[in-house]
Short mmCIF file of C-alpha atoms in Angstrom, two decimals:
data_model
loop_
_atom_site.label_atom_id
_atom_site.label_comp_id
_atom_site.label_asym_id
_atom_site.label_seq_id
_atom_site.Cartn_x
_atom_site.Cartn_y
_atom_site.Cartn_z
CA MET A 1489 16.95 -7.36 23.48
CA ILE A 1490 14.55 -6.53 20.72
CA GLN A 1491 11.00 -6.31 22.33
CA LEU A 1492 7.45 -5.85 21.14
CA SER A 1493 6.30 -2.21 21.35
CA ARG A 1494 2.54 -2.02 21.83
CA ILE A 1495 2.92 1.72 21.19
CA GLY A 1496 4.03 0.90 17.66
CA TRP A 1497 1.00 -1.25 17.04
CA GLY A 1498 -1.32 0.34 14.67
CA PRO A 1499 -2.80 -0.02 11.16
CA VAL A 1500 -0.36 0.61 8.35
CA LEU A 1501 -2.37 1.80 5.44
CA PRO A 1502 -1.86 0.41 1.91
CA MET A 1503 0.17 2.05 -0.69
CA VAL A 1504 1.42 0.83 -3.98
CA LEU A 1505 4.32 1.12 -6.33
CA VAL A 1506 3.29 3.22 -9.33
CA LEU A 1507 5.39 3.99 -12.28
CA SER A 1508 3.91 6.75 -14.41
CA ALA A 1509 6.65 7.24 -16.87
CA CYS A 1510 5.77 4.71 -19.59
CA GLY A 1511 6.25 6.03 -23.03
CA GLY A 1512 2.74 4.81 -23.89
CA GLY A 1513 0.74 4.66 -21.24
CA SER A 1514 2.40 3.15 -16.36
CA GLY A 1515 1.72 -8.86 5.00
CA GLY A 1516 1.69 -11.65 6.32
CA GLY A 1517 2.32 -14.54 4.11
CA GLY A 1518 4.84 -15.23 6.72
CA ASN A 1519 7.62 -16.22 4.52
CA ASP A 1520 9.52 -15.06 1.44
CA GLN A 1521 7.46 -17.04 -1.07
CA PRO A 1522 4.36 -15.52 -2.71
CA GLU A 1523 1.11 -17.06 -1.87
CA GLU A 1524 -0.56 -19.01 -4.64
CA GLN A 1525 -2.31 -16.74 -7.00
CA THR A 1526 -5.57 -17.43 -8.95
CA GLY A 1527 -6.05 -14.03 -10.50
CA PRO A 1528 -8.11 -10.99 -9.33
CA GLN A 1529 -11.59 -11.73 -8.03
CA LEU A 1530 -13.03 -8.19 -7.43
CA SER A 1531 -16.28 -7.32 -5.99
CA TYR A 1532 -16.55 -3.85 -7.16
CA ASP A 1533 -15.10 -3.97 -10.64
CA ARG A 1534 -18.38 -3.17 -12.32
CA ASN A 1535 -16.84 -2.66 -15.73
CA ASP A 1536 -14.66 -5.75 -15.68
CA LEU A 1537 -11.40 -3.68 -15.80
CA ALA A 1538 -9.34 -6.62 -14.43
CA SER A 1539 -9.88 -8.40 -17.76
CA LYS A 1540 -8.87 -5.44 -19.96
CA ALA A 1541 -5.23 -5.04 -21.15
CA VAL A 1542 -4.05 -1.57 -21.80
CA ALA A 1543 -1.44 -0.43 -24.43
CA ILE A 1544 2.13 0.03 -23.56
CA THR A 1545 3.88 1.36 -26.56
CA SER A 1546 6.74 3.72 -27.51
CA SER A 1547 4.30 6.24 -28.89
CA GLY A 1548 1.39 8.05 -27.09
CA GLY A 1549 1.01 9.92 -23.96
CA MET A 1550 1.08 8.84 -20.35
CA GLU A 1551 -1.69 10.94 -19.07
CA SER A 1552 -3.84 7.96 -18.08
CA PHE A 1553 -1.09 6.48 -16.05
CA GLN A 1554 -0.56 9.89 -14.24
CA ALA A 1555 -4.26 9.78 -13.53
CA LEU A 1556 -4.08 6.28 -12.04
CA ARG A 1557 -1.22 7.54 -9.78
CA GLY A 1558 -3.47 10.46 -8.78
CA ASP A 1559 -6.42 8.14 -8.01
CA LEU A 1560 -4.13 6.02 -5.81
CA GLN A 1561 -2.81 9.03 -3.95
CA LEU A 1562 -6.20 10.62 -3.42
CA THR A 1563 -7.80 7.45 -2.15
CA GLN A 1564 -4.80 6.79 0.07
CA HIS A 1565 -5.06 10.25 1.62
CA LEU A 1566 -8.76 9.69 2.30
CA LEU A 1567 -7.71 6.50 4.11
CA TYR A 1568 -5.17 8.36 6.26
CA GLU A 1569 -7.81 11.02 7.12
CA ILE A 1570 -10.03 8.30 8.43
CA ASN A 1571 -7.33 6.58 10.36
CA ALA A 1572 -6.18 9.93 11.74
CA PHE A 1573 -9.81 10.64 13.03
CA SER A 1574 -10.12 7.33 14.81
CA GLU A 1575 -6.58 7.56 16.32
CA SER A 1576 -7.47 11.18 17.62
CA MET A 1577 -10.54 9.84 19.43
CA PRO A 1578 -9.92 10.34 23.36
CA VAL A 1579 -10.66 6.62 24.00
CA THR A 1580 -9.66 5.10 27.35
CA ASN A 1581 -12.09 2.21 27.50
CA ALA A 1582 -13.81 -0.09 24.99
CA GLY A 1583 -17.25 1.08 23.99
CA THR A 1584 -19.24 3.34 21.84
CA TYR A 1585 -18.45 7.09 21.40
CA PRO A 1586 -20.36 9.87 19.64
CA CYS A 1587 -18.85 11.38 16.51
CA GLU A 1588 -18.49 15.17 16.37
CA GLY A 1589 -21.09 15.65 13.47
CA GLY A 1590 -23.51 12.76 14.52
CA GLY A 1591 -23.37 9.04 14.46
CA THR A 1592 -21.12 6.82 16.61
CA VAL A 1593 -17.88 4.94 16.55
CA GLU A 1594 -17.29 1.84 18.56
CA PHE A 1595 -13.86 0.54 19.82
CA ARG A 1596 -13.34 -3.00 20.84
CA TRP A 1597 -10.00 -4.79 21.63
CA GLN A 1598 -8.38 -7.71 23.26
CA GLU A 1599 -4.72 -7.55 24.26
CA THR A 1600 -2.21 -9.75 25.85
CA ASP A 1601 1.52 -9.37 26.16
CA THR A 1602 2.08 -10.77 22.73
CA THR A 1603 -1.18 -10.21 20.77
CA LEU A 1604 -3.59 -7.46 19.88
CA GLU A 1605 -7.07 -7.68 18.28
CA LYS A 1606 -8.73 -4.31 17.68
CA THR A 1607 -11.90 -3.55 15.80
CA THR A 1608 -13.29 -0.06 15.06
CA SER A 1609 -16.89 0.13 13.85
CA PHE A 1610 -18.46 3.27 12.48
CA ASN A 1611 -22.19 3.88 12.26
CA GLN A 1612 -23.06 6.87 10.22
CA CYS A 1613 -20.09 8.52 11.82
CA SER A 1614 -19.80 12.25 10.66
CA PHE A 1615 -16.49 14.01 11.15
CA ASN A 1616 -14.32 16.74 9.47
CA THR A 1617 -11.28 16.06 7.45
CA MET A 1618 -8.69 18.56 6.40
CA THR A 1619 -8.70 17.61 2.69
CA PHE A 1620 -12.26 16.46 1.99
CA GLY A 1621 -14.31 18.36 4.51
CA ASP A 1622 -17.17 16.55 6.31
CA VAL A 1623 -17.47 12.87 5.63
CA VAL A 1624 -19.94 10.25 6.70
CA LEU A 1625 -18.53 6.83 7.39
CA SER A 1626 -19.92 3.34 8.20
CA GLY A 1627 -18.42 -0.11 8.36
CA SER A 1628 -15.47 -1.40 10.31
CA THR A 1629 -11.63 -1.82 10.20
CA ARG A 1630 -9.96 -4.73 12.15
CA TYR A 1631 -6.26 -4.83 13.09
CA GLU A 1632 -4.75 -7.98 14.36
CA SER A 1633 -1.07 -8.51 15.46
CA ALA A 1634 0.99 -11.14 17.22
CA LEU A 1635 4.55 -11.59 18.33
CA VAL A 1636 5.42 -15.00 16.87
CA GLY A 1637 9.08 -15.22 17.98
CA GLU A 1638 11.49 -13.42 20.13
CA THR A 1639 15.09 -13.92 21.27
CA ALA A 1640 17.71 -11.56 22.77
CA THR A 1641 18.63 -10.48 19.29
CA SER A 1642 15.59 -10.96 17.15
CA ALA A 1643 11.85 -10.56 16.95
CA SER A 1644 9.10 -11.27 14.40
CA TRP A 1645 5.45 -10.49 14.05
CA LYS A 1646 2.57 -11.33 11.92
CA SER A 1647 -0.30 -9.04 11.51
CA SER A 1648 -3.22 -8.00 9.27
CA ILE A 1649 -5.56 -5.19 8.44
CA THR A 1650 -9.19 -5.93 7.25
CA ASP A 1651 -11.20 -2.97 5.92
CA ASP A 1652 -14.92 -2.93 4.96
CA LEU A 1653 -15.67 0.79 4.93
CA SER A 1654 -18.20 2.94 3.04
CA GLY A 1655 -19.47 6.44 3.15
CA SER A 1656 -19.82 9.77 1.46
CA ILE A 1657 -18.18 13.14 1.18
CA LYS A 1658 -20.77 15.78 2.06
CA PHE A 1659 -19.53 18.71 -0.13
CA SER A 1660 -19.29 16.64 -3.33
CA GLY A 1661 -21.71 14.01 -2.69
CA GLU A 1662 -19.27 11.41 -3.90
CA LEU A 1663 -19.59 7.94 -2.40
CA PHE A 1664 -16.50 5.93 -1.30
CA ARG A 1665 -15.64 2.41 -0.51
CA PHE A 1666 -12.59 0.58 0.76
CA SER A 1667 -12.55 -3.18 0.95
CA GLY A 1668 -9.79 -5.66 1.41
CA VAL A 1669 -7.14 -7.35 3.53
CA ILE A 1670 -3.47 -6.64 3.95
CA ARG A 1671 -1.26 -9.23 5.58
CA MET A 1672 2.15 -8.37 7.02
CA SER A 1673 5.08 -10.21 8.32
CA ASP A 1674 7.89 -8.23 10.02
CA TYR A 1675 11.34 -9.53 11.11
CA LEU A 1676 13.97 -7.68 13.09
CA THR A 1677 17.55 -8.92 13.88
CA GLU A 1678 20.28 -7.20 15.90
CA SER A 1679 23.93 -8.12 15.38
CA GLY A 1680 27.00 -6.03 16.35
CA GLY A 1681 24.77 -3.00 17.19
CA VAL A 1682 23.24 -3.12 13.61
CA THR A 1683 19.59 -3.91 13.35
CA SER A 1684 18.40 -5.61 10.08
CA TRP A 1685 14.80 -5.79 9.00
CA ARG A 1686 12.62 -7.44 6.52
CA TYR A 1687 8.96 -6.53 5.91
CA ILE A 1688 6.55 -8.59 3.63
CA ARG A 1689 3.27 -7.29 2.60
CA ASP A 1690 0.69 -9.47 0.94
CA VAL A 1691 -2.54 -8.21 -0.71
CA LYS A 1692 -4.83 -10.68 -2.42
CA THR A 1693 -7.39 -7.91 -3.32
CA TYR A 1694 -7.87 -4.50 -1.99
CA GLU A 1695 -10.46 -2.27 -3.60
CA ARG A 1696 -11.00 1.52 -3.51
CA LYS A 1697 -13.88 3.61 -5.06
CA LEU A 1698 -14.20 7.36 -4.68
CA GLY A 1699 -17.05 8.75 -6.90
CA SER A 1700 -16.29 7.54 -10.47
CA ARG A 1701 -12.67 6.62 -9.54
CA TYR A 1702 -11.93 2.89 -9.04
CA VAL A 1703 -8.50 1.34 -8.26
CA ALA A 1704 -7.65 -2.25 -7.16
CA ILE A 1705 -4.46 -3.91 -5.93
CA ALA A 1706 -4.59 -7.50 -6.60
CA ASP A 1707 -2.29 -10.58 -6.24
CA ALA A 1708 0.43 -8.48 -4.93
CA GLN A 1709 3.37 -8.80 -2.67
CA ASN A 1710 6.17 -6.48 -1.72
CA ARG A 1711 9.36 -7.19 0.20
CA ASP A 1712 11.54 -4.70 1.89
CA SER A 1713 14.67 -5.67 3.68
CA GLY A 1714 18.10 -4.15 4.71
CA THR A 1715 19.49 -1.95 7.40
CA ASP A 1716 19.65 1.94 7.96
CA ALA A 1717 22.61 2.08 5.75
CA ASP A 1718 21.31 0.27 2.64
CA TRP A 1719 18.20 -1.78 1.68
CA GLU A 1720 16.40 -3.28 -1.17
CA TYR A 1721 12.70 -3.34 -2.37
CA GLU A 1722 10.87 -5.93 -4.48
CA VAL A 1723 7.23 -5.79 -5.79
CA ARG A 1724 4.95 -7.80 -7.89
CA GLY A 1725 1.28 -7.35 -8.49
CA THR A 1726 -1.61 -6.12 -10.58
CA ILE A 1727 -3.13 -2.69 -10.51
CA VAL A 1728 -6.59 -2.30 -11.95
CA GLY A 1729 -7.82 1.25 -12.48
CA SER A 1730 -10.71 3.23 -14.14
CA ALA A 1731 -8.08 5.87 -15.15
CA ILE A 1732 -6.39 3.45 -17.48
CA GLY A 1733 -9.42 1.48 -18.37
CA GLY A 1734 -7.89 -1.94 -17.57
CA TYR A 1735 -4.93 -3.42 -15.72
CA VAL A 1736 -1.17 -3.31 -15.57
CA GLN A 1737 1.13 -5.87 -13.97
CA LEU A 1738 4.28 -4.89 -12.02
CA GLU A 1739 7.31 -6.98 -11.33
CA THR A 1740 10.82 -6.18 -10.16
CA LEU A 1741 13.25 -8.02 -12.45
CA ASP A 1742 16.14 -6.78 -10.28
CA PRO A 1743 15.50 -5.39 -6.72
CA LEU A 1744 15.47 -1.73 -6.22
CA GLU A 1745 18.71 -0.93 -4.25
CA MET A 1746 18.69 1.93 -1.92
CA SER A 1747 21.34 3.74 0.08
CA GLU A 1748 21.19 6.30 2.83
CA ASN A 1749 23.56 8.61 1.01
CA VAL A 1750 21.74 8.53 -2.35
CA ASP A 1751 18.33 10.08 -3.17
CA GLY A 1752 16.61 7.40 -5.01
CA PRO A 1753 17.30 3.84 -6.29
CA VAL A 1754 20.93 3.25 -7.13
CA SER A 1755 19.94 0.26 -9.21
CA GLY A 1756 16.99 -2.06 -10.04
CA ILE A 1757 14.59 -2.88 -12.84
CA VAL A 1758 10.79 -2.85 -12.81
CA LYS A 1759 8.76 -4.43 -15.59
CA LEU A 1760 5.42 -3.31 -16.41
CA SER A 1761 3.17 -5.52 -18.58
CA SER A 1762 -0.41 -5.54 -20.06
CA ASN A 1763 -0.92 -5.17 -23.78
CA GLY A 1764 2.82 -4.79 -24.41
CA GLU A 1765 5.77 -4.62 -21.96
CA ALA A 1766 8.14 -1.80 -20.69
CA GLU A 1767 11.06 -1.74 -18.21
CA VAL A 1768 12.02 1.08 -15.95
CA ARG A 1769 15.71 0.80 -15.20
CA PHE A 1770 17.19 2.77 -12.27
CA GLY A 1771 20.71 4.01 -11.59
CA SER A 1772 23.35 1.70 -12.77
CA SER A 1773 20.84 -0.68 -14.23
CA ALA A 1774 20.10 1.98 -16.87
CA GLY A 1775 23.35 1.13 -18.38
CA GLY A 1776 24.50 4.73 -18.70
CA THR A 1777 21.46 5.77 -20.67
CA ALA A 1778 20.27 7.96 -17.88
CA LYS A 1779 21.47 9.52 -14.57
CA ALA A 1780 18.48 8.40 -12.56
CA ALA A 1781 16.15 6.19 -14.59
CA ALA A 1782 15.34 5.19 -18.15
CA VAL A 1783 12.26 3.68 -19.69
CA TRP A 1784 12.73 0.88 -22.23
CA ILE A 1785 10.12 -0.43 -24.60
CA ASP A 1786 10.84 -3.02 -27.29
CA GLY A 1787 14.56 -2.99 -26.41
CA ALA A 1788 15.00 0.72 -26.94
CA VAL A 1789 15.17 3.71 -24.53
CA VAL A 1790 12.10 5.88 -24.94
CA GLU A 1791 12.54 8.26 -22.05
CA SER A 1792 15.61 9.24 -19.82
CA TYR A 1793 15.46 11.01 -16.48
CA GLU A 1794 18.05 13.02 -14.49
CA ASP A 1795 15.82 13.03 -11.39
CA TRP A 1796 14.04 9.81 -10.30
CA HIS A 1797 11.34 11.81 -8.75
CA GLU A 1798 10.01 12.57 -12.20
CA ILE A 1799 9.13 8.88 -12.54
CA GLY A 1800 6.49 9.21 -9.71
CA VAL A 1801 7.35 6.27 -7.56
CA VAL A 1802 5.75 5.36 -4.37
CA VAL A 1803 7.47 2.20 -3.16
CA TYR A 1804 5.11 0.71 -0.39
CA PHE A 1805 1.64 -0.64 0.06
#
């Protein structure tokens, strides 16, 4: 029987698919259908980047898209450091605990056999991180999860993470902020000794600021399904960033197919669009124009790659 594991309950921090190889510049909806989208409504987009298209052409560099990838990875790492701190606290009972450098952190939760609601609240909580040094953090993160279906051979969950966090890095004086909601739906099925899974992640908006860096994930969904032997991944969404001075939209025209015996996608096509369009075609979908991946703009190959790692792909949020 596939059973709910409380040990496995914990926030899954957001990541995003980024393709930084353009020749000109990069859950729980509870079902397989995207939620109705009305466009990004962003609270901290002071420069209205969500309305500014960026050029995707066959000429020019890709430095700004590499910078966007760097901003995503840097802010992602800060989120991991925050999560690692709260998870390392020796908490046995709900209540308020002192932080190592001053301030407090409060843990509250309600748990049943099939549900968990956990809120962690920070009040000028100061602690040390390996990458950023000392940080001061206020705000809250809330995690909710529920087992919504279970049989002898299947189980399904719905969960969500809601972040409203702000603070500063003491060494640099940079302010940071994380705000948004991630909804997740997870499905497991066992048949003939093989476990199949399907994970769906929905993000209406999730905003990140670190100093002058700003990144937002909007109107996004990814779907990940398969077994340990092979699986596929799909994504759609809008990435807004100060590094590119606007937005780029991502969409898988063909799912990225993965195999346990192959390092990287064996096939799949991801389209990027803003002011212009590009396609990144992986494996066999590149039609023999590249071993690992090829970038197409205006119907022509502009870049080819022997190693898909050169593309700079992170395939989850």
